[in-house]
């Protein structure tokens, strides 16, 4: 059996290694257009910033090492230019010699990945305008930085690559501005949770121009002007286009393979395409979302590696299945970690789901043990069934641990309430006896039992200030003096029982505190005395971060970038 693989990075390299482990006699040929195979895409920004010093560390395998261990014919700098399903051949061009030839196959695996989205804008192609996809791209950016010592950079786009680059370029001492049309960074996060990401990057000197449309690029004064719609241009010594990725499916389309959403390659759960003996894996394929059941494209390394293994299993006579993606991800942002899994509230509503959420701000470990740091968690679930739909966490320690627990809970079909039952490891340096994940379960249970009712940021501005409702801040007088929401009166929770006479039992009471815990206690006190009470979801810390972020974004609409 002869297997040809197009693309030698995550999915393709995994498929090749798995094929060899299952079939010692198979002939395996991999064509990779770049000069490198099995390289760590996710590490590329960290080489640019000098965190990864050795360029060889980016390549997990070389063609020579892959052949030595697996006897796989890895041909780099070879581009497949056409697929001929009827003849079971592919046309190949050797990019070093220019020679062209046809290669036969019995089975074909497509792992072309995704390419940086490059809109047709004036100035695309300038020598100071870069994209970041391959090791070669990384070396070009690094060589330009080393040779020209740029002092400023504009990054067009606000996803993973852009934020990782922003951190690394700031560490090199550059002024960095991120510009993009959406009014938030990191689309896997809801705008309220993205506010914490914005605050962190601003704190480290990154300027944000959110809600601005890039219309082109022009050389000026030895640098590049990023032309904005109805705004003054942003000028920088270098620009990186990082506005997203597009499935690289030209070959599949020209070969007549069925395509899916966003031009991706349609596959079944065995990773088989519409053409016999042709499989496809990785960032170029359409998958089904585990939570919504909708077709989507998710460009992450984990799914690509799993899919490569599944395709190899099935080529060798097995029956492996890919059972959906849920988009679990994590990113380092300077000192902060941000992670998400499942769907966010925004996309859940777009999918037609009736959702509710809990927001909490637990410590990373036991409060009495030194060094604990706050994290902010948002857990999304279906309103009636409490089916877990997704979660987002931003914080400093223990974020990755909690998101993995929540991702596993979603995959296992647990409800939000069942999170309280998880038996999680506890020691003071690592967690609390009631882990943050357990706490989210307790909060969902309180909602289900009717022990608490919530109000949210979007409700605050609509609350009447005419005395028909009671607006109560349950923090200490000192906290209240440092900042509060207009119209809220202060009665600390520990004084509430003695001061109930100041409240009108006939009016609904809306209560807020710093994190949501003391206001919940206040609500239970009031409910026990016959009051109709609502607890603010997330607390004043959450409210303040989100509102300040919205104000900065609004000001950016007037001045072109955040004032840091």
CSV table of N, CA, C and O in Angstrom, one decimal, residues 281-353:
chain,number,residue,atom,x,y,z
A,281,UNK,N,-7.6,16.1,7.0
A,281,UNK,CA,-7.4,16.3,8.4
A,281,UNK,C,-6.9,17.7,8.7
A,281,UNK,O,-6.4,18.4,7.8
A,282,UNK,N,-7.1,18.2,9.9
A,282,UNK,CA,-6.5,19.4,10.3
A,282,UNK,C,-7.3,20.7,10.1
A,282,UNK,O,-8.6,20.7,10.0
A,283,UNK,N,-6.6,21.8,10.0
A,283,UNK,CA,-7.3,23.1,10.0
A,283,UNK,C,-8.2,23.3,8.7
A,283,UNK,O,-9.0,24.3,8.7
A,284,UNK,N,-8.0,22.5,7.7
A,284,UNK,CA,-8.7,22.7,6.5
A,284,UNK,C,-10.0,22.0,6.4
A,284,UNK,O,-10.8,22.2,5.5
A,285,UNK,N,-10.4,21.2,7.4
A,285,UNK,CA,-11.6,20.4,7.4
A,285,UNK,C,-12.7,21.0,8.2
A,285,UNK,O,-12.6,21.7,9.2
A,286,UNK,N,-13.9,20.6,7.7
A,286,UNK,CA,-15.1,21.0,8.5
A,286,UNK,C,-15.4,19.9,9.6
A,286,UNK,O,-15.2,18.7,9.4
A,287,UNK,N,-15.7,20.4,10.7
A,287,UNK,CA,-16.0,19.5,11.9
A,287,UNK,C,-17.4,19.9,12.4
A,287,UNK,O,-18.0,21.0,12.1
A,288,UNK,N,-17.9,19.1,13.3
A,288,UNK,CA,-19.2,19.4,14.0
A,288,UNK,C,-18.9,19.8,15.4
A,288,UNK,O,-18.0,19.2,16.0
A,289,UNK,N,-19.5,20.9,15.8
A,289,UNK,CA,-19.2,21.4,17.1
A,289,UNK,C,-19.9,20.5,18.2
A,289,UNK,O,-21.1,20.2,18.0
A,290,UNK,N,-19.2,20.1,19.2
A,290,UNK,CA,-19.7,19.2,20.2
A,290,UNK,C,-20.9,19.8,20.9
A,290,UNK,O,-21.9,19.0,21.2
A,291,UNK,N,-20.9,21.1,21.2
A,291,UNK,CA,-22.0,21.7,22.0
A,291,UNK,C,-23.2,22.0,21.1
A,291,UNK,O,-24.4,21.7,21.5
A,292,UNK,N,-23.0,22.7,20.0
A,292,UNK,CA,-24.1,23.2,19.2
A,292,UNK,C,-24.6,22.2,18.1
A,292,UNK,O,-25.7,22.2,17.7
A,293,UNK,N,-23.7,21.2,17.8
A,293,UNK,CA,-24.0,20.3,16.7
A,293,UNK,C,-23.9,20.9,15.3
A,293,UNK,O,-24.2,20.2,14.3
A,294,UNK,N,-23.5,22.2,15.2
A,294,UNK,CA,-23.4,22.8,13.9
A,294,UNK,C,-22.1,22.6,13.3
A,294,UNK,O,-21.1,22.4,14.0
A,295,UNK,N,-22.1,22.6,11.9
A,295,UNK,CA,-20.8,22.5,11.2
A,295,UNK,C,-20.0,23.8,11.4
A,295,UNK,O,-20.5,24.9,11.4
A,296,UNK,N,-18.7,23.6,11.5
A,296,UNK,CA,-17.8,24.7,11.8
A,296,UNK,C,-16.4,24.4,11.4
A,296,UNK,O,-16.1,23.3,10.9
A,297,UNK,N,-15.5,25.4,11.5
A,297,UNK,CA,-14.0,25.2,11.3
A,297,UNK,C,-13.3,25.6,12.6
A,297,UNK,O,-13.5,26.7,13.0
A,298,UNK,N,-12.5,24.7,13.1
A,298,UNK,CA,-11.8,25.0,14.4
A,298,UNK,C,-10.3,24.7,14.1
A,298,UNK,O,-9.9,23.6,13.9
A,299,UNK,N,-9.5,25.8,14.1
A,299,UNK,CA,-8.1,25.6,13.7
A,299,UNK,C,-7.2,25.6,15.0
A,299,UNK,O,-6.8,26.6,15.5
A,300,UNK,N,-7.1,24.4,15.5
A,300,UNK,CA,-6.3,24.1,16.7
A,300,UNK,C,-5.4,22.9,16.5
A,300,UNK,O,-5.8,21.9,15.8
A,301,UNK,N,-4.3,22.8,17.2
A,301,UNK,CA,-3.4,21.7,17.0
A,301,UNK,C,-3.9,20.4,17.5
A,301,UNK,O,-3.7,19.3,17.0
A,302,UNK,N,-4.6,20.4,18.7
A,302,UNK,CA,-5.1,19.2,19.3
A,302,UNK,C,-6.0,18.4,18.3
A,302,UNK,O,-5.8,17.2,18.1
A,303,UNK,N,-7.1,19.0,17.8
A,303,UNK,CA,-7.9,18.3,16.8
A,303,UNK,C,-7.2,17.8,15.6
A,303,UNK,O,-7.4,16.7,15.1
A,304,UNK,N,-6.2,18.6,15.1
A,304,UNK,CA,-5.5,18.2,13.9
A,304,UNK,C,-4.7,16.9,14.2
A,304,UNK,O,-4.7,16.0,13.3
A,305,UNK,N,-4.1,16.8,15.3
A,305,UNK,CA,-3.3,15.6,15.7
A,305,UNK,C,-4.2,14.4,15.8
A,305,UNK,O,-3.9,13.3,15.4
A,306,UNK,N,-5.4,14.6,16.5
A,306,UNK,CA,-6.3,13.5,16.6
A,306,UNK,C,-6.8,13.0,15.3
A,306,UNK,O,-6.9,11.8,15.0
A,307,UNK,N,-7.1,13.9,14.4
A,307,UNK,CA,-7.7,13.6,13.1
A,307,UNK,C,-6.6,12.8,12.2
A,307,UNK,O,-7.0,11.9,11.5
A,308,UNK,N,-5.4,13.2,12.3
A,308,UNK,CA,-4.3,12.5,11.6
A,308,UNK,C,-4.2,11.1,12.0
A,308,UNK,O,-4.1,10.2,11.2
A,309,UNK,N,-4.3,10.8,13.3
A,309,UNK,CA,-4.3,9.5,13.9
A,309,UNK,C,-5.5,8.7,13.4
A,309,UNK,O,-5.4,7.5,13.0
A,310,UNK,N,-6.7,9.3,13.4
A,310,UNK,CA,-7.9,8.6,13.0
A,310,UNK,C,-7.8,8.2,11.5
A,310,UNK,O,-8.2,7.1,11.1
A,311,UNK,N,-7.4,9.1,10.6
A,311,UNK,CA,-7.2,8.8,9.2
A,311,UNK,C,-6.3,7.6,9.0
A,311,UNK,O,-6.6,6.7,8.2
A,312,UNK,N,-5.2,7.6,9.7
A,312,UNK,CA,-4.2,6.5,9.6
A,312,UNK,C,-4.8,5.2,10.1
A,312,UNK,O,-4.7,4.2,9.4
A,313,UNK,N,-5.6,5.2,11.1
A,313,UNK,CA,-6.2,4.0,11.6
A,313,UNK,C,-7.1,3.4,10.6
A,313,UNK,O,-7.1,2.2,10.3
A,314,UNK,N,-7.9,4.3,9.9
A,314,UNK,CA,-8.9,3.8,9.0
A,314,UNK,C,-8.3,3.3,7.7
A,314,UNK,O,-8.7,2.4,7.1
A,315,UNK,N,-7.2,4.0,7.3
A,315,UNK,CA,-6.5,3.5,6.1
A,315,UNK,C,-5.9,2.1,6.3
A,315,UNK,O,-5.9,1.3,5.4
A,316,UNK,N,-5.6,1.8,7.6
A,316,UNK,CA,-5.0,0.5,7.9
A,316,UNK,C,-6.0,-0.5,8.3
A,316,UNK,O,-5.7,-1.5,9.0
A,317,UNK,N,-7.3,-0.2,8.0
A,317,UNK,CA,-8.3,-1.2,8.3
A,317,UNK,C,-9.1,-1.1,9.5
A,317,UNK,O,-10.0,-1.9,9.9
A,318,UNK,N,-8.8,0.0,10.3
A,318,UNK,CA,-9.5,0.2,11.6
A,318,UNK,C,-10.9,0.9,11.3
A,318,UNK,O,-11.3,1.2,10.2
A,319,UNK,N,-11.5,1.3,12.4
A,319,UNK,CA,-12.7,2.0,12.4
A,319,UNK,C,-12.8,3.1,13.4
A,319,UNK,O,-13.6,3.1,14.4
A,320,UNK,N,-11.8,4.1,13.3
A,320,UNK,CA,-11.7,5.1,14.3
A,320,UNK,C,-12.7,6.3,13.8
A,320,UNK,O,-12.8,6.5,12.6
A,321,UNK,N,-13.2,7.0,14.8
A,321,UNK,CA,-14.2,8.1,14.5
A,321,UNK,C,-13.8,9.4,15.2
A,321,UNK,O,-13.3,9.3,16.4
A,322,UNK,N,-14.0,10.5,14.6
A,322,UNK,CA,-13.8,11.8,15.2
A,322,UNK,C,-15.1,12.3,15.6
A,322,UNK,O,-16.0,12.5,14.8
A,323,UNK,N,-15.3,12.6,16.9
A,323,UNK,CA,-16.6,12.8,17.5
A,323,UNK,C,-16.9,14.3,17.8
A,323,UNK,O,-17.7,14.5,18.7
A,324,UNK,N,-16.4,15.2,17.1
A,324,UNK,CA,-16.7,16.6,17.2
A,324,UNK,C,-15.6,17.3,17.9
A,324,UNK,O,-14.7,16.8,18.6
A,325,UNK,N,-15.6,18.7,17.7
A,325,UNK,CA,-14.6,19.6,18.4
A,325,UNK,C,-15.4,20.5,19.3
A,325,UNK,O,-16.6,20.7,19.1
A,326,UNK,N,-14.7,20.9,20.4
A,326,UNK,CA,-15.4,21.9,21.3
A,326,UNK,C,-14.5,23.1,21.5
A,326,UNK,O,-14.9,24.0,22.3
A,327,UNK,N,-13.4,23.2,20.8
A,327,UNK,CA,-12.6,24.5,20.8
A,327,UNK,C,-11.9,24.9,22.1
A,327,UNK,O,-11.8,26.0,22.4
A,328,UNK,N,-11.4,23.9,22.8
A,328,UNK,CA,-10.7,24.2,24.0
A,328,UNK,C,-9.4,24.9,23.7
A,328,UNK,O,-8.6,24.4,22.9
A,329,UNK,N,-9.1,26.0,24.4
A,329,UNK,CA,-7.9,26.8,24.0
A,329,UNK,C,-7.4,27.5,25.3
A,329,UNK,O,-8.1,27.8,26.2
A,330,UNK,N,-6.1,27.8,25.2
A,330,UNK,CA,-5.5,28.6,26.3
A,330,UNK,C,-4.4,29.5,25.7
A,330,UNK,O,-3.8,29.1,24.7
A,331,UNK,N,-4.2,30.6,26.3
A,331,UNK,CA,-3.1,31.5,25.8
A,331,UNK,C,-2.5,32.3,27.0
A,331,UNK,O,-3.2,32.6,28.0
A,332,UNK,N,-1.2,32.5,26.9
A,332,UNK,CA,-0.4,33.3,27.8
A,332,UNK,C,-0.5,34.7,27.4
A,332,UNK,O,-0.1,35.0,26.2
A,333,UNK,N,-0.8,35.6,28.2
A,333,UNK,CA,-0.9,37.1,27.9
A,333,UNK,C,-0.1,37.8,29.0
A,333,UNK,O,-0.6,38.2,30.0
A,334,UNK,N,1.2,38.0,28.7
A,334,UNK,CA,2.1,38.6,29.7
A,334,UNK,C,2.0,37.8,31.0
A,334,UNK,O,2.4,36.6,31.0
A,335,UNK,N,1.5,38.4,32.0
A,335,UNK,CA,1.4,37.6,33.3
A,335,UNK,C,0.2,36.8,33.4
A,335,UNK,O,0.0,36.0,34.4
A,336,UNK,N,-0.8,37.1,32.5
A,336,UNK,CA,-2.1,36.5,32.7
A,336,UNK,C,-2.2,35.2,31.8
A,336,UNK,O,-1.5,35.1,30.8
A,337,UNK,N,-3.2,34.4,32.2
A,337,UNK,CA,-3.6,33.2,31.3
A,337,UNK,C,-5.1,33.4,31.1
A,337,UNK,O,-5.9,33.7,31.9
A,338,UNK,N,-5.5,33.1,29.8
A,338,UNK,CA,-6.9,33.2,29.4
A,338,UNK,C,-7.2,31.9,28.7
A,338,UNK,O,-6.4,31.4,27.9
A,339,UNK,N,-8.3,31.3,29.0
A,339,UNK,CA,-8.7,30.0,28.5
A,339,UNK,C,-10.2,29.9,28.3
A,339,UNK,O,-11.0,30.5,29.0
A,340,UNK,N,-10.6,29.1,27.3
A,340,UNK,CA,-12.0,28.9,27.0
A,340,UNK,C,-12.2,27.5,26.5
A,340,UNK,O,-11.3,26.8,25.9
A,341,UNK,N,-13.5,27.0,26.6
A,341,UNK,CA,-13.9,25.8,26.0
A,341,UNK,C,-15.4,25.8,25.7
A,341,UNK,O,-16.1,26.6,26.3
A,342,UNK,N,-15.8,25.0,24.8
A,342,UNK,CA,-17.2,25.0,24.4
A,342,UNK,C,-17.6,26.2,23.7
A,342,UNK,O,-16.8,26.8,22.9
A,343,UNK,N,-18.8,26.7,23.9
A,343,UNK,CA,-19.3,28.0,23.2
A,343,UNK,C,-19.4,29.1,24.3
A,343,UNK,O,-19.7,28.8,25.4
A,344,UNK,N,-19.2,30.3,23.8
A,344,UNK,CA,-19.4,31.4,24.7
A,344,UNK,C,-20.9,31.8,24.7
A,344,UNK,O,-21.7,31.2,23.9
A,345,UNK,N,-21.3,32.7,25.5
A,345,UNK,CA,-22.7,33.1,25.6
A,345,UNK,C,-23.2,33.7,24.3
A,345,UNK,O,-24.3,33.4,23.9
A,346,UNK,N,-22.3,34.5,23.7
A,346,UNK,CA,-22.7,35.2,22.4
A,346,UNK,C,-23.1,34.2,21.4
A,346,UNK,O,-24.1,34.2,20.7
A,347,UNK,N,-22.2,33.2,21.2
A,347,UNK,CA,-22.4,32.2,20.1
A,347,UNK,C,-23.5,31.2,20.5
A,347,UNK,O,-24.2,30.7,19.6
A,348,UNK,N,-23.7,30.9,21.8
A,348,UNK,CA,-24.8,30.0,22.2
A,348,UNK,C,-26.1,30.6,21.9
A,348,UNK,O,-27.0,30.0,21.4
A,349,UNK,N,-26.2,32.0,22.1
A,349,UNK,CA,-27.5,32.6,21.7
A,349,UNK,C,-27.7,32.7,20.2
A,349,UNK,O,-28.8,32.5,19.7
A,350,UNK,N,-26.6,32.9,19.5
A,350,UNK,CA,-26.7,32.9,18.0
A,350,UNK,C,-27.2,31.5,17.5
A,350,UNK,O,-27.9,31.4,16.5
A,351,UNK,N,-26.8,30.4,18.2
A,351,UNK,CA,-27.2,29.1,17.9
A,351,UNK,C,-28.6,28.7,18.3
A,351,UNK,O,-29.1,27.6,18.1
A,352,UNK,N,-29.3,29.7,18.9
A,352,UNK,CA,-30.7,29.5,19.3
A,352,UNK,C,-30.9,28.9,20.7
A,352,UNK,O,-32.0,28.4,21.0
A,353,UNK,N,-29.8,28.8,21.5
A,353,UNK,CA,-29.9,28.2,22.8
A,353,UNK,C,-30.3,29.2,23.8
A,353,UNK,O,-29.9,30.4,23.8
